[in-house]
mmCIF file of C-alpha atoms in Angstrom:
data_model
loop_
_atom_site.group_PDB
_atom_site.id
_atom_site.type_symbol
_atom_site.label_atom_id
_atom_site.label_comp_id
_atom_site.label_asym_id
_atom_site.label_seq_id
_atom_site.Cartn_x
_atom_site.Cartn_y
_atom_site.Cartn_z
ATOM 1 C CA ASP A 171 -23.603 14.653 4.076
ATOM 2 C CA GLY A 172 -21.821 14.288 0.767
ATOM 3 C CA GLY A 173 -19.139 11.696 0.467
ATOM 4 C CA ILE A 174 -17.899 8.414 -0.921
ATOM 5 C CA THR A 175 -19.124 5.058 0.311
ATOM 6 C CA GLN A 176 -17.051 1.951 -0.238
ATOM 7 C CA SER A 177 -18.295 -1.532 0.528
ATOM 8 C CA PRO A 178 -17.566 -4.000 1.881
ATOM 9 C CA LYS A 179 -15.014 -2.755 4.388
ATOM 10 C CA TYR A 180 -13.434 -6.194 4.638
ATOM 11 C CA LEU A 181 -13.542 -8.922 2.004
ATOM 12 C CA PHE A 182 -12.042 -12.377 1.792
ATOM 13 C CA ARG A 183 -11.452 -14.152 -1.492
ATOM 14 C CA LYS A 184 -10.568 -17.698 -2.300
ATOM 15 C CA GLU A 185 -8.119 -18.514 -5.026
ATOM 16 C CA GLY A 186 -9.733 -18.334 -8.469
ATOM 17 C CA GLN A 187 -12.661 -16.162 -7.435
ATOM 18 C CA ASN A 188 -13.642 -12.799 -8.841
ATOM 19 C CA VAL A 189 -14.770 -10.186 -6.323
ATOM 20 C CA THR A 190 -16.361 -6.783 -6.820
ATOM 21 C CA LEU A 191 -15.756 -3.735 -4.650
ATOM 22 C CA SER A 192 -18.445 -1.098 -4.606
ATOM 23 C CA CYS A 193 -17.872 2.666 -4.744
ATOM 24 C CA GLU A 194 -20.684 5.228 -4.670
ATOM 25 C CA GLN A 195 -20.408 9.015 -4.432
ATOM 26 C CA ASN A 196 -23.016 11.735 -3.940
ATOM 27 C CA LEU A 197 -20.668 14.676 -4.499
ATOM 28 C CA ASN A 198 -21.697 15.162 -8.132
ATOM 29 C CA HIS A 199 -18.060 14.665 -9.134
ATOM 30 C CA ASP A 200 -17.332 13.760 -12.739
ATOM 31 C CA ALA A 201 -14.076 11.902 -12.128
ATOM 32 C CA MET A 202 -13.637 8.720 -10.119
ATOM 33 C CA TYR A 203 -10.537 6.665 -9.351
ATOM 34 C CA TRP A 204 -9.412 3.343 -7.919
ATOM 35 C CA TYR A 205 -6.103 3.053 -6.089
ATOM 36 C CA ARG A 206 -4.306 0.161 -4.488
ATOM 37 C CA GLN A 207 -2.305 0.697 -1.297
ATOM 38 C CA ASP A 208 0.335 -1.736 -0.061
ATOM 39 C CA PRO A 209 2.418 -1.254 3.108
ATOM 40 C CA GLY A 210 5.440 0.984 2.564
ATOM 41 C CA GLN A 211 4.328 2.012 -0.900
ATOM 42 C CA GLY A 212 2.502 4.994 -2.204
ATOM 43 C CA LEU A 213 -0.861 4.719 -3.835
ATOM 44 C CA ARG A 214 -0.889 3.098 -7.255
ATOM 45 C CA LEU A 215 -3.574 3.984 -9.780
ATOM 46 C CA ILE A 216 -5.611 1.069 -11.117
ATOM 47 C CA TYR A 217 -8.286 2.761 -13.243
ATOM 48 C CA TYR A 218 -9.883 6.154 -13.550
ATOM 49 C CA SER A 219 -12.947 7.554 -15.261
ATOM 50 C CA GLN A 220 -13.820 11.112 -16.203
ATOM 51 C CA ILE A 221 -17.190 10.484 -17.785
ATOM 52 C CA VAL A 222 -19.917 7.870 -17.813
ATOM 53 C CA ASN A 223 -19.189 4.857 -20.044
ATOM 54 C CA ASP A 224 -15.528 5.762 -20.393
ATOM 55 C CA PHE A 225 -12.487 4.855 -18.309
ATOM 56 C CA GLN A 226 -8.702 4.640 -18.634
ATOM 57 C CA LYS A 227 -6.138 2.197 -17.360
ATOM 58 C CA GLY A 228 -3.774 3.341 -14.683
ATOM 59 C CA ASP A 229 -0.347 1.972 -13.843
ATOM 60 C CA ILE A 230 -1.475 -1.443 -12.561
ATOM 61 C CA ALA A 231 -4.700 -2.301 -14.437
ATOM 62 C CA GLU A 232 -3.803 -5.918 -15.194
ATOM 63 C CA GLY A 233 -6.104 -8.323 -13.378
ATOM 64 C CA TYR A 234 -8.720 -5.662 -12.647
ATOM 65 C CA SER A 235 -11.830 -4.423 -14.460
ATOM 66 C CA VAL A 236 -14.224 -1.517 -13.948
ATOM 67 C CA SER A 237 -17.464 -0.088 -15.276
ATOM 68 C CA ARG A 238 -19.000 3.387 -15.177
ATOM 69 C CA GLU A 239 -22.657 3.053 -16.063
ATOM 70 C CA LYS A 240 -23.747 5.830 -13.726
ATOM 71 C CA LYS A 241 -22.021 9.032 -12.664
ATOM 72 C CA GLU A 242 -22.367 8.061 -9.014
ATOM 73 C CA SER A 243 -20.967 4.545 -9.231
ATOM 74 C CA PHE A 244 -17.576 3.067 -10.169
ATOM 75 C CA PRO A 245 -17.301 -0.601 -9.125
ATOM 76 C CA LEU A 246 -13.989 -2.451 -9.279
ATOM 77 C CA THR A 247 -13.746 -6.188 -10.014
ATOM 78 C CA VAL A 248 -10.649 -8.007 -8.881
ATOM 79 C CA THR A 249 -10.381 -10.974 -11.197
ATOM 80 C CA SER A 250 -8.681 -14.314 -10.724
ATOM 81 C CA ALA A 251 -5.994 -13.046 -13.106
ATOM 82 C CA GLN A 252 -4.711 -10.704 -10.391
ATOM 83 C CA LYS A 253 -2.033 -12.856 -8.788
ATOM 84 C CA ASN A 254 -1.426 -10.825 -5.652
ATOM 85 C CA PRO A 255 -4.721 -9.120 -4.788
ATOM 86 C CA THR A 256 -4.305 -8.821 -1.018
ATOM 87 C CA ALA A 257 -4.253 -5.063 -0.427
ATOM 88 C CA PHE A 258 -6.172 -2.009 0.754
ATOM 89 C CA TYR A 259 -8.274 -0.537 -2.059
ATOM 90 C CA LEU A 260 -9.237 3.111 -2.126
ATOM 91 C CA CYS A 261 -11.855 4.791 -4.260
ATOM 92 C CA ALA A 262 -11.740 8.546 -4.823
ATOM 93 C CA SER A 263 -13.532 11.239 -6.783
ATOM 94 C CA SER A 264 -12.868 14.795 -7.933
ATOM 95 C CA ILE A 265 -14.091 17.549 -10.174
ATOM 96 C CA ILE A 266 -12.609 17.982 -13.599
ATOM 97 C CA GLY A 267 -11.157 21.316 -14.580
ATOM 98 C CA THR A 268 -8.112 23.503 -14.429
ATOM 99 C CA PHE A 269 -5.847 22.804 -11.523
ATOM 100 C CA GLY A 270 -6.592 26.088 -9.886
ATOM 101 C CA SER A 271 -10.213 25.064 -9.659
ATOM 102 C CA GLY A 272 -9.645 21.970 -7.589
ATOM 103 C CA ALA A 273 -8.759 19.203 -9.990
ATOM 104 C CA ASN A 274 -6.466 16.663 -8.326
ATOM 105 C CA VAL A 275 -8.088 17.517 -4.999
ATOM 106 C CA LEU A 276 -9.402 14.041 -4.357
ATOM 107 C CA THR A 277 -12.086 12.961 -1.903
ATOM 108 C CA PHE A 278 -11.490 9.417 -0.712
ATOM 109 C CA GLY A 279 -13.689 6.683 0.622
ATOM 110 C CA ALA A 280 -12.761 4.799 3.796
ATOM 111 C CA GLY A 281 -11.312 1.886 1.822
ATOM 112 C CA SER A 282 -11.887 -1.841 1.370
ATOM 113 C CA ARG A 283 -9.404 -4.396 2.644
ATOM 114 C CA LEU A 284 -9.198 -7.511 0.492
ATOM 115 C CA THR A 285 -7.516 -10.655 1.764
ATOM 116 C CA VAL A 286 -6.917 -13.781 -0.269
ATOM 117 C CA LEU A 287 -7.351 -16.986 1.724
ATOM 118 C CA ALA B 11 10.571 10.507 -15.606
ATOM 119 C CA GLN B 12 8.493 12.358 -13.112
ATOM 120 C CA SER B 13 8.706 11.229 -9.516
ATOM 121 C CA VAL B 14 8.263 12.174 -5.905
ATOM 122 C CA ALA B 15 10.291 11.001 -2.924
ATOM 123 C CA GLN B 16 9.695 11.050 0.801
ATOM 124 C CA PRO B 17 13.104 10.244 2.262
ATOM 125 C CA GLU B 18 11.924 9.431 5.789
ATOM 126 C CA ASP B 19 9.829 6.381 6.570
ATOM 127 C CA GLN B 20 9.066 7.741 10.026
ATOM 128 C CA VAL B 21 9.389 11.035 11.866
ATOM 129 C CA ASN B 22 9.174 11.283 15.662
ATOM 130 C CA VAL B 23 8.388 14.613 17.316
ATOM 131 C CA ALA B 24 7.528 15.616 20.863
ATOM 132 C CA GLU B 25 4.183 17.299 21.367
ATOM 133 C CA GLY B 26 4.484 21.072 21.168
ATOM 134 C CA ASN B 27 7.631 20.996 19.042
ATOM 135 C CA PRO B 28 7.698 22.043 15.373
ATOM 136 C CA LEU B 29 7.472 19.279 12.813
ATOM 137 C CA THR B 30 8.733 18.860 9.261
ATOM 138 C CA VAL B 31 7.898 16.053 6.845
ATOM 139 C CA LYS B 32 10.127 16.105 3.790
ATOM 140 C CA CYS B 33 9.220 15.730 0.121
ATOM 141 C CA THR B 34 11.296 16.164 -3.014
ATOM 142 C CA TYR B 35 10.100 15.946 -6.586
ATOM 143 C CA SER B 36 11.239 15.648 -10.162
ATOM 144 C CA VAL B 37 9.086 16.996 -13.001
ATOM 145 C CA SER B 38 9.714 18.200 -16.515
ATOM 146 C CA GLY B 39 7.516 21.295 -16.346
ATOM 147 C CA ASN B 40 5.953 23.402 -13.618
ATOM 148 C CA PRO B 41 5.199 21.301 -10.550
ATOM 149 C CA TYR B 42 1.727 20.831 -9.139
ATOM 150 C CA LEU B 43 2.257 19.531 -5.606
ATOM 151 C CA PHE B 44 -0.057 18.119 -2.970
ATOM 152 C CA TRP B 45 -0.071 16.815 0.613
ATOM 153 C CA TYR B 46 -2.602 14.313 1.917
ATOM 154 C CA VAL B 47 -2.984 12.685 5.350
ATOM 155 C CA GLN B 48 -4.231 9.196 6.201
ATOM 156 C CA TYR B 49 -5.425 8.134 9.621
ATOM 157 C CA PRO B 50 -5.345 4.388 10.473
ATOM 158 C CA ASN B 51 -7.631 2.233 8.319
ATOM 159 C CA ARG B 52 -9.122 5.275 6.637
ATOM 160 C CA GLY B 53 -9.009 6.985 3.288
ATOM 161 C CA LEU B 54 -6.776 9.937 2.598
ATOM 162 C CA GLN B 55 -7.712 13.554 3.272
ATOM 163 C CA PHE B 56 -6.461 16.552 1.301
ATOM 164 C CA LEU B 57 -4.288 18.982 3.302
ATOM 165 C CA LEU B 58 -2.934 21.539 0.850
ATOM 166 C CA LYS B 59 -1.625 22.140 -2.647
ATOM 167 C CA TYR B 60 0.853 24.311 -4.516
ATOM 168 C CA ILE B 61 -0.044 25.358 -8.038
ATOM 169 C CA THR B 62 1.539 28.785 -8.385
ATOM 170 C CA GLY B 63 2.086 31.917 -6.333
ATOM 171 C CA ASP B 64 3.452 32.223 -2.810
ATOM 172 C CA ASN B 65 6.055 29.655 -1.858
ATOM 173 C CA LEU B 66 4.449 29.176 1.562
ATOM 174 C CA VAL B 67 1.106 27.424 1.270
ATOM 175 C CA LYS B 68 -1.297 27.185 4.197
ATOM 176 C CA GLY B 69 -3.659 24.262 4.569
ATOM 177 C CA SER B 70 -5.948 22.396 6.919
ATOM 178 C CA TYR B 71 -5.358 21.682 10.634
ATOM 179 C CA GLY B 72 -2.624 24.334 10.950
ATOM 180 C CA PHE B 73 -0.302 22.692 8.418
ATOM 181 C CA GLU B 74 1.694 24.613 5.857
ATOM 182 C CA ALA B 75 4.199 23.656 3.174
ATOM 183 C CA GLU B 76 7.149 25.471 1.702
ATOM 184 C CA PHE B 77 7.830 25.195 -2.007
ATOM 185 C CA ASN B 78 11.513 25.522 -2.910
ATOM 186 C CA LYS B 79 12.151 25.436 -6.636
ATOM 187 C CA SER B 80 15.942 25.406 -6.465
ATOM 188 C CA GLN B 81 15.938 22.435 -4.093
ATOM 189 C CA THR B 82 12.914 20.793 -5.785
ATOM 190 C CA SER B 83 11.321 20.342 -2.390
ATOM 191 C CA PHE B 84 7.877 20.741 -0.869
ATOM 192 C CA HIS B 85 8.257 20.080 2.855
ATOM 193 C CA LEU B 86 5.227 19.938 5.131
ATOM 194 C CA LYS B 87 5.474 21.885 8.373
ATOM 195 C CA LYS B 88 3.579 22.746 11.511
ATOM 196 C CA PRO B 89 4.815 25.121 14.228
ATOM 197 C CA SER B 90 3.506 23.100 17.188
ATOM 198 C CA ALA B 91 2.707 19.395 16.920
ATOM 199 C CA LEU B 92 -0.305 17.738 18.494
ATOM 200 C CA VAL B 93 -0.628 14.071 19.437
ATOM 201 C CA SER B 94 -3.637 13.973 17.104
ATOM 202 C CA ASP B 95 -1.338 14.831 14.174
ATOM 203 C CA SER B 96 0.034 11.283 14.340
ATOM 204 C CA ALA B 97 -0.804 9.729 10.978
ATOM 205 C CA LEU B 98 0.617 8.738 7.595
ATOM 206 C CA TYR B 99 1.431 11.663 5.322
ATOM 207 C CA PHE B 100 1.673 11.452 1.529
ATOM 208 C CA CYS B 101 3.215 13.905 -0.890
ATOM 209 C CA ALA B 102 2.072 13.809 -4.522
ATOM 210 C CA VAL B 103 2.921 15.508 -7.796
ATOM 211 C CA ARG B 104 0.886 15.773 -10.954
ATOM 212 C CA ASP B 105 2.002 13.606 -13.854
ATOM 213 C CA ASP B 106 2.124 15.779 -16.967
ATOM 214 C CA SER B 107 1.479 12.821 -19.271
ATOM 215 C CA ASN B 108 -2.013 12.018 -17.951
ATOM 216 C CA TYR B 109 -2.692 14.655 -15.255
ATOM 217 C CA GLN B 110 -2.969 11.982 -12.570
ATOM 218 C CA LEU B 111 -1.123 12.069 -9.257
ATOM 219 C CA ILE B 112 2.181 10.324 -8.611
ATOM 220 C CA TRP B 113 2.447 9.453 -4.929
ATOM 221 C CA GLY B 114 5.335 9.241 -2.527
ATOM 222 C CA ALA B 115 5.656 6.161 -0.315
ATOM 223 C CA GLY B 116 4.385 8.008 2.729
ATOM 224 C CA THR B 117 5.927 9.134 6.008
ATOM 225 C CA LYS B 118 4.599 7.941 9.339
ATOM 226 C CA LEU B 119 4.472 10.834 11.775
ATOM 227 C CA ILE B 120 4.482 9.972 15.466
ATOM 228 C CA ILE B 121 3.863 12.713 17.996
ATOM 229 C CA LYS B 122 4.783 11.712 21.538
ATOM 230 C CA PRO B 123 3.143 13.365 24.581
#
């Protein structure tokens, strides 16, 4: 079945450590996204990518980094510069096109929960 | 600035009764509106969208949403609630500056047997 796989599901980080969250999709989608979800808040966009080797900052990119070396993969690194990284992280993908064709219809992974110890 | 608001943190409905989850928006141009649902510890799932056309949009799992331009609202509705509809519901609007989604804070829907 096509879908998005995020790993690990749960991750613990010590102060000062970088951690990388994996996101893989087999939907042949061009666009991929990383969101952060905190209780009582909507999703906030961290980074997004519409093509291999290119990505754009979202609203809260500081303290995070990404790469897009393959169409299927969009890993997120939470760096030590991110002062409050404890959150639920969601990866998503979509087609690119006019909005009548399905753009902005996102398929999400099951999420990764990061906790700072 | 473009924005979306979900005025209720939580909505409680008895099983079998109709449900409404409210959403209002503010955009500079034509609105592109979306509803997504999130079950506990899971990713979000797309329910429905309004781009243009009929003001009543039908989506997955028996949900529908009514677009009201004069009230700048896009409320989610279902005629008869099921216990399995209990989840977190998010409204979103497209940001015209970068074509990404702006998300509401979410509304927790609780359906009681």
